[in-house]
Every structure is written in structure tokens, then in C-alpha cells.
PDB file of C-alpha atoms and ligand atoms in Angstrom:
ATOM      1  CA  MET A   5      58.829  21.017 -29.433  1.00 44.00           C
ATOM      2  CA  TYR A   6      59.190  23.474 -26.314  1.00 55.00           C
ATOM      3  CA  LYS A   7      56.615  21.418 -24.622  1.00 64.00           C
ATOM      4  CA  THR A   8      58.835  18.144 -23.330  1.00 76.00           C
ATOM      5  CA  GLU A   9      61.469  20.164 -21.140  1.00 90.00           C
ATOM      6  CA  PRO A  10      61.369  22.805 -18.186  1.00 95.00           C
ATOM      7  CA  ILE A  11      62.681  26.004 -18.894  1.00 96.00           C
ATOM      8  CA  PHE A  12      65.741  26.372 -16.949  1.00 98.00           C
ATOM      9  CA  LEU A  13      66.821  29.809 -15.279  1.00 98.00           C
ATOM     10  CA  GLN A  14      69.742  32.169 -14.741  1.00 96.00           C
ATOM     11  CA  PRO A  15      69.337  34.344 -11.280  1.00 96.00           C
ATOM     12  CA  VAL A  16      69.942  37.825 -11.543  1.00 97.00           C
ATOM     13  CA  PHE A  17      71.777  39.689  -8.879  1.00 97.00           C
ATOM     14  CA  GLN A  18      71.254  42.619  -6.828  1.00 96.00           C
ATOM     15  CA  GLU A  19      73.949  44.318  -4.682  1.00 95.00           C
ATOM     16  CA  ARG A  20      72.077  45.656  -1.373  1.00 92.00           C
ATOM     17  CA  ILE A  21      73.472  47.679   1.654  1.00 89.00           C
ATOM     18  CA  TRP A  22      71.503  45.187   3.905  1.00 92.00           C
ATOM     19  CA  GLY A  23      72.979  42.417   1.540  1.00 96.00           C
ATOM     20  CA  GLY A  24      75.299  39.436   2.607  1.00 97.00           C
ATOM     21  CA  GLU A  25      77.297  36.484   1.439  1.00 98.00           C
ATOM     22  CA  LYS A  26      74.328  33.754   1.660  1.00 98.00           C
ATOM     23  CA  LEU A  27      73.328  33.110  -1.560  1.00 98.00           C
ATOM     24  CA  HIS A  28      77.118  31.906  -1.607  1.00 98.00           C
ATOM     25  CA  THR A  29      77.488  30.100   1.293  1.00 97.00           C
ATOM     26  CA  GLU A  30      74.017  28.249   1.452  1.00 96.00           C
ATOM     27  CA  PHE A  31      72.830  28.421  -2.567  1.00 96.00           C
ATOM     28  CA  HIS A  32      76.647  28.019  -3.689  1.00 96.00           C
ATOM     29  CA  TYR A  33      75.744  30.811  -6.354  1.00 97.00           C
ATOM     30  CA  GLU A  34      78.921  32.782  -7.583  1.00 97.00           C
ATOM     31  CA  ILE A  35      77.830  36.094  -6.183  1.00 97.00           C
ATOM     32  CA  PRO A  36      79.018  39.623  -7.121  1.00 96.00           C
ATOM     33  CA  SER A  37      80.063  40.884  -3.664  1.00 96.00           C
ATOM     34  CA  ALA A  38      79.622  40.782  -0.308  1.00 96.00           C
ATOM     35  CA  HIS A  39      76.549  42.823  -0.201  1.00 96.00           C
ATOM     36  CA  THR A  40      74.589  40.572  -2.475  1.00 97.00           C
ATOM     37  CA  GLY A  41      70.972  40.893  -1.249  1.00 97.00           C
ATOM     38  CA  GLU A  42      69.012  39.567  -3.663  1.00 97.00           C
ATOM     39  CA  ALA A  43      68.686  36.543  -6.532  1.00 97.00           C
ATOM     40  CA  TRP A  44      66.154  37.121  -9.237  1.00 97.00           C
ATOM     41  CA  VAL A  45      65.253  33.680  -9.824  1.00 98.00           C
ATOM     42  CA  ILE A  46      62.419  33.728 -11.646  1.00 98.00           C
ATOM     43  CA  SER A  47      62.218  37.366 -13.506  1.00 97.00           C
ATOM     44  CA  ALA A  48      60.750  38.750 -16.236  1.00 95.00           C
ATOM     45  CA  HIS A  49      61.022  42.161 -14.930  1.00 93.00           C
ATOM     46  CA  SER A  50      63.000  44.820 -16.866  1.00 92.00           C
ATOM     47  CA  ASN A  51      65.033  45.311 -13.486  1.00 94.00           C
ATOM     48  CA  GLY A  52      66.347  41.943 -13.512  1.00 95.00           C
ATOM     49  CA  PRO A  53      65.293  39.448 -16.712  1.00 95.00           C
ATOM     50  CA  SER A  54      66.135  35.638 -15.825  1.00 96.00           C
ATOM     51  CA  MET A  55      67.888  34.325 -19.017  1.00 97.00           C
ATOM     52  CA  ILE A  56      66.861  31.063 -20.176  1.00 97.00           C
ATOM     53  CA  LYS A  57      69.378  28.664 -19.892  1.00 97.00           C
ATOM     54  CA  ASN A  58      68.467  25.128 -22.344  1.00 94.00           C
ATOM     55  CA  GLY A  59      66.686  24.239 -25.222  1.00 91.00           C
ATOM     56  CA  PRO A  60      65.381  26.129 -28.495  1.00 90.00           C
ATOM     57  CA  LEU A  61      65.244  29.342 -25.980  1.00 93.00           C
ATOM     58  CA  ALA A  62      68.670  29.282 -24.710  1.00 95.00           C
ATOM     59  CA  GLY A  63      69.961  32.497 -24.459  1.00 96.00           C
ATOM     60  CA  LYS A  64      66.910  34.341 -24.606  1.00 96.00           C
ATOM     61  CA  THR A  65      64.907  35.983 -21.504  1.00 97.00           C
ATOM     62  CA  LEU A  66      61.812  35.042 -19.627  1.00 96.00           C
ATOM     63  CA  ALA A  67      60.409  38.352 -21.073  1.00 94.00           C
ATOM     64  CA  ASP A  68      61.180  37.432 -24.601  1.00 94.00           C
ATOM     65  CA  ALA A  69      59.685  33.868 -24.464  1.00 93.00           C
ATOM     66  CA  TRP A  70      56.212  35.696 -22.594  1.00 93.00           C
ATOM     67  CA  LYS A  71      56.296  37.816 -25.666  1.00 90.00           C
ATOM     68  CA  GLU A  72      57.255  35.288 -28.413  1.00 90.00           C
ATOM     69  CA  GLN A  73      56.309  31.672 -27.031  1.00 89.00           C
ATOM     70  CA  GLY A  74      52.824  32.755 -25.217  1.00 88.00           C
ATOM     71  CA  GLY A  75      51.939  29.041 -26.107  1.00 88.00           C
ATOM     72  CA  LEU A  76      54.150  27.755 -23.371  1.00 91.00           C
ATOM     73  CA  PHE A  77      52.232  30.039 -20.763  1.00 91.00           C
ATOM     74  CA  ASN A  78      48.723  29.267 -21.766  1.00 88.00           C
ATOM     75  CA  LYS A  79      48.664  32.819 -22.635  1.00 81.00           C
ATOM     76  CA  ALA A  80      45.576  34.149 -25.265  1.00 71.00           C
ATOM     77  CA  THR A  81      47.497  36.145 -27.918  1.00 53.00           C
ATOM     78  CA  SER A  82      45.393  38.791 -27.317  1.00 45.00           C
ATOM     79  CA  ASN A  83      46.940  39.643 -23.910  1.00 55.00           C
ATOM     80  CA  ASP A  84      49.991  41.639 -23.735  1.00 60.00           C
ATOM     81  CA  GLU A  85      50.350  42.477 -20.418  1.00 79.00           C
ATOM     82  CA  GLU A  86      53.568  41.697 -18.913  1.00 87.00           C
ATOM     83  CA  TYR A  87      54.341  38.382 -17.013  1.00 92.00           C
ATOM     84  CA  PRO A  88      52.312  38.562 -14.005  1.00 92.00           C
ATOM     85  CA  LEU A  89      54.974  37.081 -11.161  1.00 94.00           C
ATOM     86  CA  LEU A  90      58.561  37.261  -9.613  1.00 96.00           C
ATOM     87  CA  VAL A  91      60.375  34.688  -7.766  1.00 98.00           C
ATOM     88  CA  LYS A  92      63.455  35.803  -5.378  1.00 97.00           C
ATOM     89  CA  ILE A  93      65.888  34.566  -2.693  1.00 98.00           C
ATOM     90  CA  LEU A  94      66.895  37.679  -0.268  1.00 98.00           C
ATOM     91  CA  ASP A  95      69.492  37.641   2.233  1.00 98.00           C
ATOM     92  CA  ALA A  96      69.102  40.049   4.540  1.00 97.00           C
ATOM     93  CA  ALA A  97      72.715  40.161   6.573  1.00 97.00           C
ATOM     94  CA  GLU A  98      71.375  43.599   7.858  1.00 95.00           C
ATOM     95  CA  ASP A  99      67.575  44.973   8.206  1.00 94.00           C
ATOM     96  CA  LEU A 100      65.966  46.094   5.319  1.00 93.00           C
ATOM     97  CA  SER A 101      64.184  49.070   5.299  1.00 92.00           C
ATOM     98  CA  VAL A 102      60.532  49.679   6.217  1.00 95.00           C
ATOM     99  CA  GLN A 103      58.381  49.521   3.382  1.00 96.00           C
ATOM    100  CA  VAL A 104      55.097  49.380   1.515  1.00 96.00           C
ATOM    101  CA  HIS A 105      53.618  48.582  -1.674  1.00 96.00           C
ATOM    102  CA  PRO A 106      50.637  49.833  -3.614  1.00 96.00           C
ATOM    103  CA  ASN A 107      48.033  48.073  -5.098  1.00 94.00           C
ATOM    104  CA  ASP A 108      47.199  47.635  -8.802  1.00 93.00           C
ATOM    105  CA  GLN A 109      44.712  50.441  -9.082  1.00 94.00           C
ATOM    106  CA  PHE A 110      47.514  52.795  -7.201  1.00 95.00           C
ATOM    107  CA  ALA A 111      50.488  51.073  -9.300  1.00 93.00           C
ATOM    108  CA  ARG A 112      48.138  52.097 -12.801  1.00 93.00           C
ATOM    109  CA  GLU A 113      46.888  55.364 -11.737  1.00 94.00           C
ATOM    110  CA  VAL A 114      50.130  57.052 -10.093  1.00 94.00           C
ATOM    111  CA  GLU A 115      53.300  54.875 -11.560  1.00 93.00           C
ATOM    112  CA  GLY A 116      51.846  53.957 -14.832  1.00 92.00           C
ATOM    113  CA  VAL A 117      53.016  50.126 -14.461  1.00 90.00           C
ATOM    114  CA  PRO A 118      50.676  47.433 -14.638  1.00 88.00           C
ATOM    115  CA  TYR A 119      51.296  45.906 -10.855  1.00 90.00           C
ATOM    116  CA  GLY A 120      51.032  46.714  -7.712  1.00 92.00           C
ATOM    117  CA  LYS A 121      52.874  44.504  -5.239  1.00 95.00           C
ATOM    118  CA  THR A 122      51.376  41.879  -2.988  1.00 95.00           C
ATOM    119  CA  GLU A 123      54.338  39.078  -1.543  1.00 96.00           C
ATOM    120  CA  CYS A 124      55.012  36.000   0.643  1.00 97.00           C
ATOM    121  CA  TRP A 125      57.573  35.228   2.029  1.00 97.00           C
ATOM    122  CA  TYR A 126      58.953  31.348   2.669  1.00 98.00           C
ATOM    123  CA  VAL A 127      61.616  31.500   5.382  1.00 98.00           C
ATOM    124  CA  VAL A 128      64.679  29.189   3.902  1.00 98.00           C
ATOM    125  CA  SER A 129      66.481  29.884   7.030  1.00 97.00           C
ATOM    126  CA  ALA A 130      66.433  32.427   9.965  1.00 98.00           C
ATOM    127  CA  GLU A 131      69.176  33.090  12.706  1.00 97.00           C
ATOM    128  CA  GLU A 132      68.465  32.582  16.642  1.00 97.00           C
ATOM    129  CA  GLY A 133      65.771  35.233  17.644  1.00 95.00           C
ATOM    130  CA  ALA A 134      65.699  36.636  14.278  1.00 97.00           C
ATOM    131  CA  GLU A 135      62.628  38.865  13.656  1.00 97.00           C
ATOM    132  CA  LEU A 136      60.333  40.967  10.658  1.00 96.00           C
ATOM    133  CA  VAL A 137      58.390  43.898  10.764  1.00 97.00           C
ATOM    134  CA  LEU A 138      54.774  43.104   9.440  1.00 97.00           C
ATOM    135  CA  GLY A 139      52.038  45.368   9.932  1.00 97.00           C
ATOM    136  CA  HIS A 140      51.859  48.612  12.406  1.00 97.00           C
ATOM    137  CA  HIS A 141      49.858  49.602  15.382  1.00 97.00           C
ATOM    138  CA  ALA A 142      48.339  52.846  14.344  1.00 96.00           C
ATOM    139  CA  LYS A 143      44.381  53.020  14.482  1.00 96.00           C
ATOM    140  CA  THR A 144      43.637  55.764  11.977  1.00 96.00           C
ATOM    141  CA  LYS A 145      45.505  57.501   8.984  1.00 95.00           C
ATOM    142  CA  GLU A 146      46.171  60.711  10.977  1.00 95.00           C
ATOM    143  CA  ASP A 147      47.768  58.552  13.836  1.00 95.00           C
ATOM    144  CA  LEU A 148      50.012  56.880  11.114  1.00 96.00           C
ATOM    145  CA  ALA A 149      50.895  59.941   9.839  1.00 95.00           C
ATOM    146  CA  GLN A 150      51.697  61.512  13.494  1.00 96.00           C
ATOM    147  CA  MET A 151      53.652  58.239  14.544  1.00 95.00           C
ATOM    148  CA  VAL A 152      55.815  58.643  11.229  1.00 94.00           C
ATOM    149  CA  GLU A 153      56.416  62.047  11.376  1.00 93.00           C
ATOM    150  CA  LEU A 154      57.477  61.796  15.067  1.00 94.00           C
ATOM    151  CA  GLY A 155      59.313  58.784  14.613  1.00 93.00           C
ATOM    152  CA  GLU A 156      57.837  56.700  17.270  1.00 95.00           C
ATOM    153  CA  TRP A 157      59.009  53.455  15.225  1.00 95.00           C
ATOM    154  CA  ASP A 158      58.656  50.894  18.183  1.00 95.00           C
ATOM    155  CA  GLN A 159      55.162  51.914  19.076  1.00 96.00           C
ATOM    156  CA  LEU A 160      54.176  51.996  15.380  1.00 96.00           C
ATOM    157  CA  LEU A 161      56.047  48.953  14.115  1.00 97.00           C
ATOM    158  CA  ARG A 162      54.345  45.280  14.976  1.00 97.00           C
ATOM    159  CA  LYS A 163      57.311  42.653  15.127  1.00 96.00           C
ATOM    160  CA  ILE A 164      56.861  38.913  15.028  1.00 96.00           C
ATOM    161  CA  LYS A 165      59.766  36.250  15.568  1.00 97.00           C
ATOM    162  CA  VAL A 166      60.350  33.632  12.856  1.00 97.00           C
ATOM    163  CA  LYS A 167      62.326  30.526  12.069  1.00 97.00           C
ATOM    164  CA  ALA A 168      63.082  28.588   9.016  1.00 97.00           C
ATOM    165  CA  GLY A 169      59.762  26.917   7.168  1.00 97.00           C
ATOM    166  CA  ASP A 170      57.225  29.898   8.664  1.00 96.00           C
ATOM    167  CA  PHE A 171      55.202  31.573   6.008  1.00 96.00           C
ATOM    168  CA  VAL A 172      54.100  35.306   5.877  1.00 96.00           C
ATOM    169  CA  TYR A 173      51.830  36.679   3.170  1.00 96.00           C
ATOM    170  CA  VAL A 174      52.111  40.339   2.735  1.00 96.00           C
ATOM    171  CA  PRO A 175      49.090  41.831   0.898  1.00 96.00           C
ATOM    172  CA  SER A 176      50.024  45.306  -0.776  1.00 96.00           C
ATOM    173  CA  GLY A 177      49.205  48.021   1.664  1.00 96.00           C
ATOM    174  CA  THR A 178      50.762  46.333   4.463  1.00 97.00           C
ATOM    175  CA  ILE A 179      54.094  47.829   6.070  1.00 97.00           C
ATOM    176  CA  HIS A 180      56.924  45.503   6.184  1.00 97.00           C
ATOM    177  CA  ALA A 181      60.303  44.897   6.264  1.00 96.00           C
ATOM    178  CA  ILE A 182      62.499  41.571   6.575  1.00 97.00           C
ATOM    179  CA  GLY A 183      65.196  41.881   9.876  1.00 96.00           C
ATOM    180  CA  LYS A 184      68.558  40.305   9.810  1.00 97.00           C
ATOM    181  CA  GLY A 185      69.556  37.107  10.020  1.00 98.00           C
ATOM    182  CA  ILE A 186      66.804  35.880   7.673  1.00 98.00           C
ATOM    183  CA  VAL A 187      66.603  34.137   4.207  1.00 98.00           C
ATOM    184  CA  ILE A 188      63.390  33.984   2.455  1.00 98.00           C
ATOM    185  CA  LEU A 189      62.171  32.829  -0.740  1.00 98.00           C
ATOM    186  CA  GLU A 190      59.836  35.531  -1.874  1.00 98.00           C
ATOM    187  CA  THR A 191      56.781  34.829  -4.443  1.00 97.00           C
ATOM    188  CA  GLN A 192      55.386  38.220  -5.755  1.00 95.00           C
ATOM    189  CA  GLN A 193      53.454  40.040  -8.653  1.00 93.00           C
ATOM    190  CA  SER A 194      56.277  41.150 -11.300  1.00 91.00           C
ATOM    191  CA  SER A 195      56.383  44.926  -9.608  1.00 90.00           C
ATOM    192  CA  ASP A 196      59.491  46.675  -8.349  1.00 88.00           C
ATOM    193  CA  ILE A 197      57.508  49.620  -6.545  1.00 92.00           C
ATOM    194  CA  THR A 198      58.358  50.603  -3.049  1.00 93.00           C
ATOM    195  CA  TYR A 199      57.738  53.385  -0.890  1.00 96.00           C
ATOM    196  CA  ARG A 200      60.097  53.536   1.935  1.00 95.00           C
ATOM    197  CA  VAL A 201      58.967  54.543   4.962  1.00 94.00           C
ATOM    198  CA  TYR A 202      61.771  54.638   7.717  1.00 94.00           C
ATOM    199  CA  ASP A 203      64.988  53.271   6.817  1.00 91.00           C
ATOM    200  CA  TYR A 204      67.101  53.345  10.233  1.00 90.00           C
ATOM    201  CA  ASP A 205      68.911  56.597   9.206  1.00 87.00           C
ATOM    202  CA  ARG A 206      71.322  54.656   7.517  1.00 87.00           C
ATOM    203  CA  ILE A 207      74.211  56.179   5.279  1.00 85.00           C
ATOM    204  CA  ASP A 208      75.619  54.409   2.250  1.00 79.00           C
ATOM    205  CA  ALA A 209      79.282  54.381   0.901  1.00 79.00           C
ATOM    206  CA  GLU A 210      78.983  58.137  -0.559  1.00 86.00           C
ATOM    207  CA  GLY A 211      77.235  59.169   2.713  1.00 86.00           C
ATOM    208  CA  ASN A 212      74.006  59.749   1.180  1.00 88.00           C
ATOM    209  CA  LYS A 213      70.491  58.344   3.317  1.00 88.00           C
ATOM    210  CA  ARG A 214      68.042  56.470   0.882  1.00 86.00           C
ATOM    211  CA  GLU A 215      65.114  58.421  -0.030  1.00 89.00           C
ATOM    212  CA  LEU A 216      61.811  57.942   1.433  1.00 91.00           C
ATOM    213  CA  HIS A 217      58.398  58.378   0.113  1.00 92.00           C
ATOM    214  CA  LEU A 218      56.156  59.544   2.893  1.00 91.00           C
ATOM    215  CA  GLU A 219      53.766  60.722   1.696  1.00 92.00           C
ATOM    216  CA  ARG A 220      52.741  57.669  -0.683  1.00 94.00           C
ATOM    217  CA  SER A 221      53.397  55.438   2.242  1.00 94.00           C
ATOM    218  CA  ILE A 222      50.558  56.563   4.132  1.00 94.00           C
ATOM    219  CA  GLN A 223      48.156  56.834   1.291  1.00 94.00           C
ATOM    220  CA  VAL A 224      49.159  53.264  -0.015  1.00 96.00           C
ATOM    221  CA  THR A 225      49.098  51.604   3.968  1.00 96.00           C
ATOM    222  CA  THR A 226      46.089  49.639   4.975  1.00 96.00           C
ATOM    223  CA  VAL A 227      44.591  51.277   8.669  1.00 96.00           C
ATOM    224  CA  PRO A 228      43.917  49.838  10.615  1.00 95.00           C
ATOM    225  CA  HIS A 229      46.505  46.687  10.123  1.00 94.00           C
ATOM    226  CA  GLN A 230      44.870  43.368   9.187  1.00 88.00           C
ATOM    227  CA  ASP A 231      46.173  40.175   9.640  1.00 87.00           C
ATOM    228  CA  ALA A 232      45.284  38.174   6.523  1.00 84.00           C
ATOM    229  CA  SER A 233      44.065  34.846   7.291  1.00 81.00           C
ATOM    230  CA  VAL A 234      46.078  32.187   5.268  1.00 83.00           C
ATOM    231  CA  GLU A 235      44.414  28.802   5.217  1.00 85.00           C
ATOM    232  CA  GLN A 236      46.865  25.596   4.935  1.00 90.00           C
ATOM    233  CA  THR A 237      45.787  22.153   3.295  1.00 94.00           C
ATOM    234  CA  GLU A 238      47.875  19.420   2.937  1.00 96.00           C
ATOM    235  CA  THR A 239      47.985  16.930   0.025  1.00 96.00           C
ATOM    236  CA  ASN A 240      49.825  13.620  -0.046  1.00 97.00           C
ATOM    237  CA  ILE A 241      51.262  12.632  -4.007  1.00 96.00           C
ATOM    238  CA  GLY A 242      52.916   9.466  -3.719  1.00 96.00           C
ATOM    239  CA  ASP A 243      55.750   9.935  -1.785  1.00 98.00           C
ATOM    240  CA  LEU A 244      55.313  13.746  -2.116  1.00 98.00           C
ATOM    241  CA  VAL A 245      53.737  15.871   0.390  1.00 98.00           C
ATOM    242  CA  GLU A 246      51.950  19.092  -1.051  1.00 97.00           C
ATOM    243  CA  LYS A 247      51.397  22.227   1.044  1.00 97.00           C
ATOM    244  CA  LYS A 248      49.369  24.987  -0.182  1.00 97.00           C
ATOM    245  CA  LEU A 249      50.405  28.007   1.867  1.00 97.00           C
ATOM    246  CA  VAL A 250      48.435  30.741   0.382  1.00 96.00           C
ATOM    247  CA  GLU A 251      45.595  30.879  -2.571  1.00 95.00           C
ATOM    248  CA  GLU A 252      44.974  34.137  -3.516  1.00 93.00           C
ATOM    249  CA  GLN A 253      43.986  36.729  -6.242  1.00 91.00           C
ATOM    250  CA  TYR A 254      47.470  36.684  -7.896  1.00 92.00           C
ATOM    251  CA  PHE A 255      49.561  33.697  -7.013  1.00 95.00           C
ATOM    252  CA  THR A 256      48.686  30.312  -5.308  1.00 96.00           C
ATOM    253  CA  VAL A 257      51.959  28.871  -3.517  1.00 97.00           C
ATOM    254  CA  TYR A 258      52.953  25.520  -2.378  1.00 98.00           C
ATOM    255  CA  HIS A 259      55.684  23.528  -0.359  1.00 98.00           C
ATOM    256  CA  TRP A 260      56.530  20.478  -1.550  1.00 98.00           C
ATOM    257  CA  ASN A 261      58.499  17.782   0.572  1.00 98.00           C
ATOM    258  CA  LEU A 262      59.801  14.694  -1.797  1.00 98.00           C
ATOM    259  CA  ASN A 263      60.679  11.641  -0.338  1.00 98.00           C
ATOM    260  CA  GLY A 264      61.093   9.165  -2.619  1.00 98.00           C
ATOM    261  CA  LYS A 265      59.144   8.907  -6.147  1.00 98.00           C
ATOM    262  CA  ALA A 266      56.073  11.415  -6.761  1.00 98.00           C
ATOM    263  CA  LEU A 267      53.938  11.053 -10.236  1.00 97.00           C
ATOM    264  CA  LYS A 268      52.016  14.391 -10.845  1.00 95.00           C
ATOM    265  CA  ASP A 269      49.763  15.704 -13.631  1.00 93.00           C
ATOM    266  CA  MET A 270      50.263  18.986 -14.871  1.00 91.00           C
ATOM    267  CA  THR A 271      47.279  20.935 -14.677  1.00 89.00           C
ATOM    268  CA  LYS A 272      48.191  24.550 -14.542  1.00 92.00           C
ATOM    269  CA  ASP A 273      48.816  27.053 -17.384  1.00 91.00           C
ATOM    270  CA  PHE A 274      52.233  27.039 -16.267  1.00 93.00           C
ATOM    271  CA  LEU A 275      54.169  26.047 -12.903  1.00 96.00           C
ATOM    272  CA  GLN A 276      57.202  28.055 -11.348  1.00 97.00           C
ATOM    273  CA  VAL A 277      59.294  25.714  -9.344  1.00 98.00           C
ATOM    274  CA  SER A 278      62.760  26.270  -6.988  1.00 98.00           C
ATOM    275  CA  VAL A 279      64.258  23.553  -5.247  1.00 98.00           C
ATOM    276  CA  ILE A 280      65.142  24.943  -1.842  1.00 98.00           C
ATOM    277  CA  ASP A 281      66.957  21.907  -0.238  1.00 98.00           C
ATOM    278  CA  GLY A 282      68.012  18.653  -1.616  1.00 98.00           C
ATOM    279  CA  GLN A 283      68.462  17.008  -5.141  1.00 98.00           C
ATOM    280  CA  ALA A 284      65.550  15.183  -6.850  1.00 98.00           C
ATOM    281  CA  ALA A 285      65.469  13.772 -10.921  1.00 98.00           C
ATOM    282  CA  LEU A 286      62.445  15.366 -12.986  1.00 98.00           C
ATOM    283  CA  THR A 287      61.510  12.937 -15.759  1.00 96.00           C
ATOM    284  CA  ILE A 288      59.173  14.119 -18.506  1.00 94.00           C
ATOM    285  CA  GLY A 289      58.589  11.338 -21.246  1.00 90.00           C
ATOM    286  CA  GLU A 290      61.759  10.369 -22.011  1.00 90.00           C
ATOM    287  CA  ASN A 291      63.856  13.079 -20.487  1.00 92.00           C
ATOM    288  CA  THR A 292      65.332  13.339 -17.300  1.00 95.00           C
ATOM    289  CA  PHE A 293      66.621  16.248 -15.523  1.00 97.00           C
ATOM    290  CA  GLN A 294      68.855  16.332 -12.290  1.00 98.00           C
ATOM    291  CA  ILE A 295      67.835  19.164  -9.816  1.00 98.00           C
ATOM    292  CA  GLU A 296      69.021  20.451  -6.795  1.00 98.00           C
ATOM    293  CA  LYS A 297      68.969  23.186  -3.994  1.00 98.00           C
ATOM    294  CA  GLY A 298      69.379  26.807  -5.910  1.00 97.00           C
ATOM    295  CA  THR A 299      67.623  25.175  -9.264  1.00 98.00           C
ATOM    296  CA  HIS A 300      64.630  27.201 -10.285  1.00 98.00           C
ATOM    297  CA  PHE A 301      62.598  26.075 -13.681  1.00 98.00           C
ATOM    298  CA  ILE A 302      59.321  26.759 -14.863  1.00 96.00           C
ATOM    299  CA  LEU A 303      56.943  23.481 -16.383  1.00 96.00           C
ATOM    300  CA  PRO A 304      55.640  24.779 -19.774  1.00 94.00           C
ATOM    301  CA  ASN A 305      51.711  24.726 -20.531  1.00 91.00           C
ATOM    302  CA  GLY A 306      50.577  21.046 -21.898  1.00 86.00           C
ATOM    303  CA  ILE A 307      53.540  19.024 -20.578  1.00 91.00           C
ATOM    304  CA  GLY A 308      50.842  16.493 -18.948  1.00 90.00           C
ATOM    305  CA  LYS A 309      52.199  13.860 -16.831  1.00 94.00           C
ATOM    306  CA  TYR A 310      55.797  14.192 -15.040  1.00 96.00           C
ATOM    307  CA  SER A 311      57.630  12.724 -12.305  1.00 97.00           C
ATOM    308  CA  LEU A 312      60.002  13.441  -9.474  1.00 98.00           C
ATOM    309  CA  GLU A 313      62.081  11.155  -7.718  1.00 98.00           C
ATOM    310  CA  GLY A 314      64.788  12.045  -4.511  1.00 98.00           C
ATOM    311  CA  HIS A 315      64.558  13.616  -1.343  1.00 98.00           C
ATOM    312  CA  ALA A 316      64.197  17.129  -1.774  1.00 98.00           C
ATOM    313  CA  GLU A 317      62.302  20.412  -0.836  1.00 98.00           C
ATOM    314  CA  PHE A 318      60.786  22.791  -3.293  1.00 98.00           C
ATOM    315  CA  ILE A 319      58.418  26.009  -3.323  1.00 98.00           C
ATOM    316  CA  VAL A 320      56.042  26.124  -6.275  1.00 98.00           C
ATOM    317  CA  SER A 321      53.533  28.662  -7.636  1.00 97.00           C
ATOM    318  CA  HIS A 322      51.075  29.219 -10.702  1.00 95.00           C
ATOM    319  CA  VAL A 323      48.696  32.373 -11.315  1.00 92.00           C
TER     320      VAL A 323
HETATM  321 ZN1   ZN B 430      58.019  44.222   0.036  1.00 54.90          ZN
END
């Protein structure tokens, strides 16, 4: 009975010192303040679990569904690990701190949590000249440690310019920071472990600097920086252009551009879908659902064929 409709999810908002108002002005969400940095839009993480909006599971969290209704995700009953992925939209009104995330092994051994954090970003919008940090110029760990200690950020950090529609893949161990003026949709492993390297010496409303984690940052950073090579392919399905942005160990992420009608076949265990522009009708069997920019849902296992009609852009992912 659950397998005839999508699982629509309610975003969870996170206020951040670097956040802004674009989650309201661009996505029309009711945000808690003018410093809203993140909307966790498909999340089973305990720091911000999404609530299910429809169907027999309405009012439960995605984490509940994962635990109690494993069939929706084609999850083996013996597998009690946590929901693997997390999707967020971030509004960087100011620069985010320069940071790095551990891999699974380090996360398990040192932090006692199941997942490290590999992430990737689709740039939804970017102001003129917006740039972000991806990687560094240190040649050895000693080099890295010394440049961090001396605060040689201009020499250390590798900056790149971005525009709307760009895609950035950020494996664990990559030093990174989203720069101001950028709104991204992030698909990542379901983890909240961040080692902060540099925070521009900012202070919060109480006059405190945010904590840095230099030793662990240096431990987990890949040296020298390696640019991940990402091969992108494009497929036409009816009036939908499906561009595969990345396919790797933890997730596969696509951009869909719909201009008309497309009939698709659900072949994955489950699919995470975010509408990032436009509107469309989603039909599964007898049921049609209106979806628009800012709608996020999961297509559960076993729904078979479904159709999309309208003009919309999506970011879609699966494990
Ligand atoms: Zn990150």
C-alpha cells in the first residue's frame, strides 16, 4: 500500500552565522531567521530529521520509515545501519569556514559514527564572481601543518570560480569551503562530522570564535590534493535530458531537465528527488502529484513505471 506514492518530506532549517534569506527569496520556504544557512531536505540524520508529509507514514520521520518500513528502500532486514544519504540546500550569504571531513574508517574508529563524509554540490545560483575553496597547494603533510600554523591561507587554499549549473565533487579528505553568494544543493553521506581548519577569525553574537580542529584536519586531509576526475554522460528519455553528474562508491547523482513528457522506469532500491526549478506533474499508476521548485521526495522501491510532465529541473540521487 505504500508503494503507490512518493514519500514527500518537510525540510528542517538550520541557522548559521554565514546563512542568509535566499531559502525564502529563492525557494519560498518559511525560514526561522535572516541567518538561515541550511535546509536539510532529505534527512534521516538525528541532528535534523525530515518529517514525512503524506500517506500512511505522515508525521513520522524518514529515520522511522527506514527503521520500520525497510521494504520501501529494498533494505535487507539484517541491515540495521543508518539511512545512508543526506540532501541539503545551503545559502552562503557569507563564506563558510574552511573545512575537511573524514572517511568512513576514521569516522568509525575515532568518532564512533558509521559514516564519514563524501559530498558533492550542484550550484543552484551564484552571484557574479562567486568562488569557493576546493583543495590546497601543500606538497607534504609537514608543508600543510606549517602553512596552517603560520596562517598562510592565500598560499595554501586553492580557489575556483563557479556559476549556476556547475557541479563540484568533494571526496572525504578534501579541504573545501563554499564562498559567499552561492546557493548549492548538496548530496552527501549522512554524516555531520566537520573538522574546521580556518574560520576567518570570525566571532559570533556572544563574541566567541568557533572551535577549530587543526590536528584532526591535518590527519584526514589528502596530501597532495588530487582533483577527482568525474565522467559525465547524457541520456534522453522522452522530453527529459538525464545528465549523470557523478557515479562513485557512495552515491550516483543526476541532473534532470524536463521540457514536456517522460516515462521512466524505477530500477533502483529508492530514488531521492529534489525539484530545483519549474513545476511538473508526477504520475504513478492512477495517482498524480503536483511538484514544484522546493519539493523533495523519495520514490520508494517497487513503484515500477512513472511519468513526469511539465517544465522543471531536478537533482536526483541513489546509493
Ligand atoms: Zn563539507
